[in-house]
Coordinates of C-alpha atoms in Angstrom, one line a residue:
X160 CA 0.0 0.0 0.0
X161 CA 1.4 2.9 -1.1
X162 CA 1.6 6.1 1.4
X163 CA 0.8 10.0 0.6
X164 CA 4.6 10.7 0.6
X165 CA 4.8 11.3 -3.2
X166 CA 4.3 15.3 -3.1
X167 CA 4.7 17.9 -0.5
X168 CA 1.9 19.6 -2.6
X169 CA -0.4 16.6 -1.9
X170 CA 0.7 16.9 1.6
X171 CA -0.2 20.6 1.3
X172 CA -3.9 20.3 0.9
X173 CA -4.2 17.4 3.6
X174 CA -2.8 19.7 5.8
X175 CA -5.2 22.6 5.0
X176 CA -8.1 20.7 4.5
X177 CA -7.5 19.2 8.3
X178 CA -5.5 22.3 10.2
X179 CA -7.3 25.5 9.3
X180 CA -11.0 24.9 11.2
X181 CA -11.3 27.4 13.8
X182 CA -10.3 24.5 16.2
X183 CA -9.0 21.7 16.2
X184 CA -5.3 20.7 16.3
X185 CA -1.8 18.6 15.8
X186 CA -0.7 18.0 19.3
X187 CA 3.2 17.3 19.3
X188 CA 3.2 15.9 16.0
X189 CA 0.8 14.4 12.7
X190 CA 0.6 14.2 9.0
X191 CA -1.3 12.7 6.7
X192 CA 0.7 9.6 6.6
X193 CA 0.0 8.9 10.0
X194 CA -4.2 8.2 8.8
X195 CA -3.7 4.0 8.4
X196 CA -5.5 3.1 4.6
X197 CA -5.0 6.2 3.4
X198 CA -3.5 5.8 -0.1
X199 CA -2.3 8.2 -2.4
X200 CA -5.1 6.6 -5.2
X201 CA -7.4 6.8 -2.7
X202 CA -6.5 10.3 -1.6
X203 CA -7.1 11.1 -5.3
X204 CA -10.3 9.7 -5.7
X205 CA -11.8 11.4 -2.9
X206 CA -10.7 14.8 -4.2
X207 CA -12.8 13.6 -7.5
X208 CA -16.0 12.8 -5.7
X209 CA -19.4 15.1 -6.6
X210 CA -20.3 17.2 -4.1
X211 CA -23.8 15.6 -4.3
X212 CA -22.6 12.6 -3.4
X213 CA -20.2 13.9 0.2
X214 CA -23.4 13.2 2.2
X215 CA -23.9 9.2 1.3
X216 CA -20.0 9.1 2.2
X217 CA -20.5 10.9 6.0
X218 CA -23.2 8.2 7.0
X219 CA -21.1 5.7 5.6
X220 CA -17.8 6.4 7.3
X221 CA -16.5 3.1 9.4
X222 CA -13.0 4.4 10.3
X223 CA -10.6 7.8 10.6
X224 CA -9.2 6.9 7.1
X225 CA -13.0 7.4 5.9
X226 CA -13.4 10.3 7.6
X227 CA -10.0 11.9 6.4
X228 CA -11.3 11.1 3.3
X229 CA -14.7 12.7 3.8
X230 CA -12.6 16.1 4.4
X231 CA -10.5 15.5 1.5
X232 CA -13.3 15.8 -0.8
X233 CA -15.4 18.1 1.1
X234 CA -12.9 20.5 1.1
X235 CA -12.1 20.1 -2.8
X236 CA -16.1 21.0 -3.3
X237 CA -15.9 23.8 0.1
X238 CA -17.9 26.3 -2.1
X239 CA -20.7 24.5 -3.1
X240 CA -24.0 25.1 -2.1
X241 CA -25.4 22.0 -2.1
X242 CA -22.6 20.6 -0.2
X243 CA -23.4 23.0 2.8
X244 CA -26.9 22.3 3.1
X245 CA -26.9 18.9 3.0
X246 CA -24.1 19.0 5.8
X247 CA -26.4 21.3 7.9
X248 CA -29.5 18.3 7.3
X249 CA -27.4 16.1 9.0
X250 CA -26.6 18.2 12.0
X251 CA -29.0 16.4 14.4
X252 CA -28.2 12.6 12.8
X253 CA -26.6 11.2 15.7
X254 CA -26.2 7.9 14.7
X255 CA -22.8 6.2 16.1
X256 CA -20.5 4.3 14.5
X257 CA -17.5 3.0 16.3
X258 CA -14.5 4.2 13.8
X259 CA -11.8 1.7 13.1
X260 CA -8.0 2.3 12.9
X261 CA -8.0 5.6 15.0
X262 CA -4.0 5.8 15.0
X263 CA -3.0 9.1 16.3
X264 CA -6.2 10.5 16.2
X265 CA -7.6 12.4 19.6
X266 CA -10.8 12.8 20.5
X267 CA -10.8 13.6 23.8
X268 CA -14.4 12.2 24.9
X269 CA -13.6 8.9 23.2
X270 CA -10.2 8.4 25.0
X271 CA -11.6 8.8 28.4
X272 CA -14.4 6.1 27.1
X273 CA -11.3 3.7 25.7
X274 CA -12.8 3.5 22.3
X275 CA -9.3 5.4 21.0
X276 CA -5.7 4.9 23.0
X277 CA -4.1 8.2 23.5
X278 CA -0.4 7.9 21.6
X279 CA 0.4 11.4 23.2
X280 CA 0.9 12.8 19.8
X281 CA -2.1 13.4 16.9
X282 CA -4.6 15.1 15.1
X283 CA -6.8 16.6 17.8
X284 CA -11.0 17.3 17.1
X285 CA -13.4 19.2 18.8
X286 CA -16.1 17.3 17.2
X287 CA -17.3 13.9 17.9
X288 CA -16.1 12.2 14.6
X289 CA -17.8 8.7 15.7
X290 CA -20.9 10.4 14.8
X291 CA -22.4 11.5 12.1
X292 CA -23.6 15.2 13.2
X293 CA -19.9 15.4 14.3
X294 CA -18.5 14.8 11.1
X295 CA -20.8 16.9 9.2
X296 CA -20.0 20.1 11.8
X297 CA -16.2 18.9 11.3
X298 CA -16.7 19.1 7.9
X299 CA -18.5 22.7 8.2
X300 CA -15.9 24.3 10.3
X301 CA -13.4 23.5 7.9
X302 CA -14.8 24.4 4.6
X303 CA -16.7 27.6 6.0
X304 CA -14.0 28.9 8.8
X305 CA -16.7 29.6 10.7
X306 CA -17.2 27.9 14.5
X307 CA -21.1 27.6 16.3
X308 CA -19.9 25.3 18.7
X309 CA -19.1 21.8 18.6
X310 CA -21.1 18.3 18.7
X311 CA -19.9 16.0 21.7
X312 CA -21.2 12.7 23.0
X313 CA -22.6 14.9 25.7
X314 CA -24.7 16.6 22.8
X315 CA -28.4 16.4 23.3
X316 CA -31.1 16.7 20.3
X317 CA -32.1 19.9 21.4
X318 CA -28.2 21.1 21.7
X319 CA -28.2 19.7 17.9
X320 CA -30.9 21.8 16.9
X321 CA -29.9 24.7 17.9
X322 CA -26.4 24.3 16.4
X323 CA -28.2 23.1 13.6
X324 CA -30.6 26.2 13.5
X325 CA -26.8 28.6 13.5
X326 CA -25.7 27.4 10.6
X327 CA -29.1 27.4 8.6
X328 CA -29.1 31.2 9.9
X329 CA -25.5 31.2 8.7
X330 CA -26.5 29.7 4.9
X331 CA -29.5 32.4 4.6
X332 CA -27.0 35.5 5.2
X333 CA -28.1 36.3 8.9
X334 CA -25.5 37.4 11.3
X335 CA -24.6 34.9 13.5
X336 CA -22.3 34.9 17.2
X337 CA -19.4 32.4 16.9
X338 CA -18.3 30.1 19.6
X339 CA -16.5 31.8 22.1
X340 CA -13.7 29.4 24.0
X341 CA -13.7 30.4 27.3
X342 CA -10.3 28.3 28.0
X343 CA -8.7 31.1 25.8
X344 CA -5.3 32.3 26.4
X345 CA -2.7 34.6 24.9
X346 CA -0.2 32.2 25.4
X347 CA 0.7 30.2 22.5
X348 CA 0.8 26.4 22.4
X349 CA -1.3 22.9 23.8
X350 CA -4.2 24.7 23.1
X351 CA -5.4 21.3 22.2
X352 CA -5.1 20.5 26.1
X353 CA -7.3 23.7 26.9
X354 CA -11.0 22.1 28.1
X355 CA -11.6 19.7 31.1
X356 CA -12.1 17.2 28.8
X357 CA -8.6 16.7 27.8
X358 CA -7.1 16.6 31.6
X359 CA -9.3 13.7 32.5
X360 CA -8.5 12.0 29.0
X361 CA -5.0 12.6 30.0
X362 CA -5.4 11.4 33.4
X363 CA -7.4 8.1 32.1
X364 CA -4.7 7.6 29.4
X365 CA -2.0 6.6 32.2
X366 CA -3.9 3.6 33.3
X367 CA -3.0 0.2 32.5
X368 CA -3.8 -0.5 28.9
X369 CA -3.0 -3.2 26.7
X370 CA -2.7 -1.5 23.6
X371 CA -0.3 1.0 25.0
X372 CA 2.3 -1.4 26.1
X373 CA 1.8 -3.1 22.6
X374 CA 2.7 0.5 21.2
X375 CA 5.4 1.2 23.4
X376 CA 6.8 -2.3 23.0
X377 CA 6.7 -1.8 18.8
X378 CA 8.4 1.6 18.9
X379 CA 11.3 0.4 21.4
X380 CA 11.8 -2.9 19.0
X381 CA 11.6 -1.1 15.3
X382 CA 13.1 2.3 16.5
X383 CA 16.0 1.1 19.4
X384 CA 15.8 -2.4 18.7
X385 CA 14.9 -3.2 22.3
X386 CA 12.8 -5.4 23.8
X387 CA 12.5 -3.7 27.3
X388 CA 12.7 0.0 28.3
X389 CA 16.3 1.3 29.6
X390 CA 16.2 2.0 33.5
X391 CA 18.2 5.2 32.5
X392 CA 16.2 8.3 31.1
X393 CA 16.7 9.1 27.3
X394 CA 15.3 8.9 24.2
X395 CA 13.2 5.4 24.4
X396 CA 11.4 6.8 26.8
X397 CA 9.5 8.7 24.3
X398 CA 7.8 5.2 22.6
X399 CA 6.2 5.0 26.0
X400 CA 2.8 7.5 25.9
X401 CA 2.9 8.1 29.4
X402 CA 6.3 10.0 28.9
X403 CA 4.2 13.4 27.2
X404 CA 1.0 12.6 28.8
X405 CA 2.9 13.3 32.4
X406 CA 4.7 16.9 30.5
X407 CA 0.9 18.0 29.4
X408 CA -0.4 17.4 32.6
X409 CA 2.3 19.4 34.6
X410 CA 1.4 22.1 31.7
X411 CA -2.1 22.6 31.5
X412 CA -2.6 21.9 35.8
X413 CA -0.7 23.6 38.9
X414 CA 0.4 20.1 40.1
X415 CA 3.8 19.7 40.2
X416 CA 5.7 16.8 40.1
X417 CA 5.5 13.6 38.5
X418 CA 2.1 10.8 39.7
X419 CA 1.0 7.9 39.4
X420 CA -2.9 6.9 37.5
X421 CA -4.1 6.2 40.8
X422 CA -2.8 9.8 42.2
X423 CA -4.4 11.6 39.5
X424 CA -7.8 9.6 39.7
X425 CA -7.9 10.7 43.2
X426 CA -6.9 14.1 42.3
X427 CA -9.6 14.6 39.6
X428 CA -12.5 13.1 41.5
X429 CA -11.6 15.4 44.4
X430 CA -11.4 18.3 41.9
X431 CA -13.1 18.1 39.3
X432 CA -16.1 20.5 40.0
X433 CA -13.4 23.0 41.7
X434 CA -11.2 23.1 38.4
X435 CA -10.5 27.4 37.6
X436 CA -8.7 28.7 34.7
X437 CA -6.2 30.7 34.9
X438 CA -6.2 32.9 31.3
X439 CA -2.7 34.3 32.0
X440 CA -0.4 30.8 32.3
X441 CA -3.0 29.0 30.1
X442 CA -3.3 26.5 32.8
X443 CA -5.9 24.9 35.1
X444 CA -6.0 25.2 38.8
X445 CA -8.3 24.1 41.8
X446 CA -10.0 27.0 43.2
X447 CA -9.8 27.0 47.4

């Protein structure tokens, strides 16, 4: 199978198709070539499908390739009418499907559910892509610039009806108020770690978990050829998730130093409802 590597131009329109939403995110690192089954024919073809047809492909996504794909396209047809509007229709579909090979992709809802491991690198979304509302507000933040909020798991049918009412208001010319984060900061940076959601992600992420100890074991065996992490700090320890999700936590709380998952379960059921934000270090704290 062969990779998008072929063109930086290629690489180019990924990037801006995926990275120029009002939100959304790389955290650490991502590319294209980091979305598993996503070929450069199949890149292609998706920039060649008719915008009438980008609204069959939303309720038939099954994995993140599909969805990359989804963007792909929608973003090759981002001016067409037709396109918009039937994105909009499906704002309150919240049919679920569980999305397959989600490699480096963060959803932050999802992660603390364990329907996606958290790598500690990715492509960060506000937007619930398991869902098909999700993927069409995805899909209309990019292609518009324009941000009414976001569709979570949390999202009720009324909450997706009023989003879904902005944007119709939006399509007939009206003046509408954007989404206004209110876990803004002038500081620069992690802005992908800026909602509660994220921490406790982050926090569930250092629990046991199979498939990271699987990842960690693969990236110590093809990149250090070792079968076991070095007692010694150094550069291994980045195949090991836990190593960044412990540096974004000591960035985006006031804790300091270095704990355990049991620590910071005990931590975040203790806090939770207390968490403030401080605007100026672009960091959480617990209010006394």
């Amino acid at each position: 199978m062969k990779k998008i590597y072929c063109g930086a131009f290629l690489i180019f329109i990924c990037l801006a198709a995926l990275l120029e939403a009002s939100a959304d995110g790389r955290l650490l690192s991502w590319s294209p070539s980091d979305v598993q089954g996503v070929t450069e024919q199949s890149f292609n073809e998706a920039r060649g499908i008719k915008p009438g047809q980008l609204a069959e492909k939303n309720l038939a996504v099954r994995s993140w390739a599909d969805a990359f794909l989804l963007m792909v396209g929608a973003t090759a047809n981002k001016d067409d009418a037709g396109l918009r509007k039937a994105m909009v229709a499906q704002i309150t579909n919240s049919s679920k499907t569980t999305l397959e090979k989600t490699s480096r992709l963060i959803i932050w809802e999802r992660i603390i559910s364990g329907e996606i491991l958290f790598e500690g690198k990715g492509y960060q979304a506000d937007d619930d892509l398991f869902t098909v509302a999700g993927r069409a507000n995805w899909v209309l933040r990019n292609i518009t610039k324009k941000n009414f909020g976001f569709v979570t798991p949390a999202s009720t049918a009324a909450d997706l009806a009023q989003l879904q009412k902005k944007w119709n208001q939006y399509l007939n010319g009206e003046a509408v108020a954007e989404y206004q984060n209110p876990y803004d900061s002038a500081e620069q940076g992690l802005s992908e770690l800026r909602s509660p959601a994220a921490v406790q992600a982050l926090i569930v992420s250092l629990g046991a978990n199979p498939g990271k100890t699987a990842l960690t074991k693969d990236c110590l065996k093809s990149v250090y050829n070792l079968t076991e992490m070095p007692k010694e700090d150094g550069p291994p320890a980045m195949c090991n998730p836990d190593t960044m999700t412990n540096r974004y936590l000591s960035l985006i709380t006031d804790v300091e130093g270095v704990h355990d998952s049991a620590w910071w379960n005990k931590w975040w059921e203790t806090n939770k409802n207390a968490l403030g934000w401080d605007k100026d270090k672009a960091r959480f704290f617990v209010k006394n």
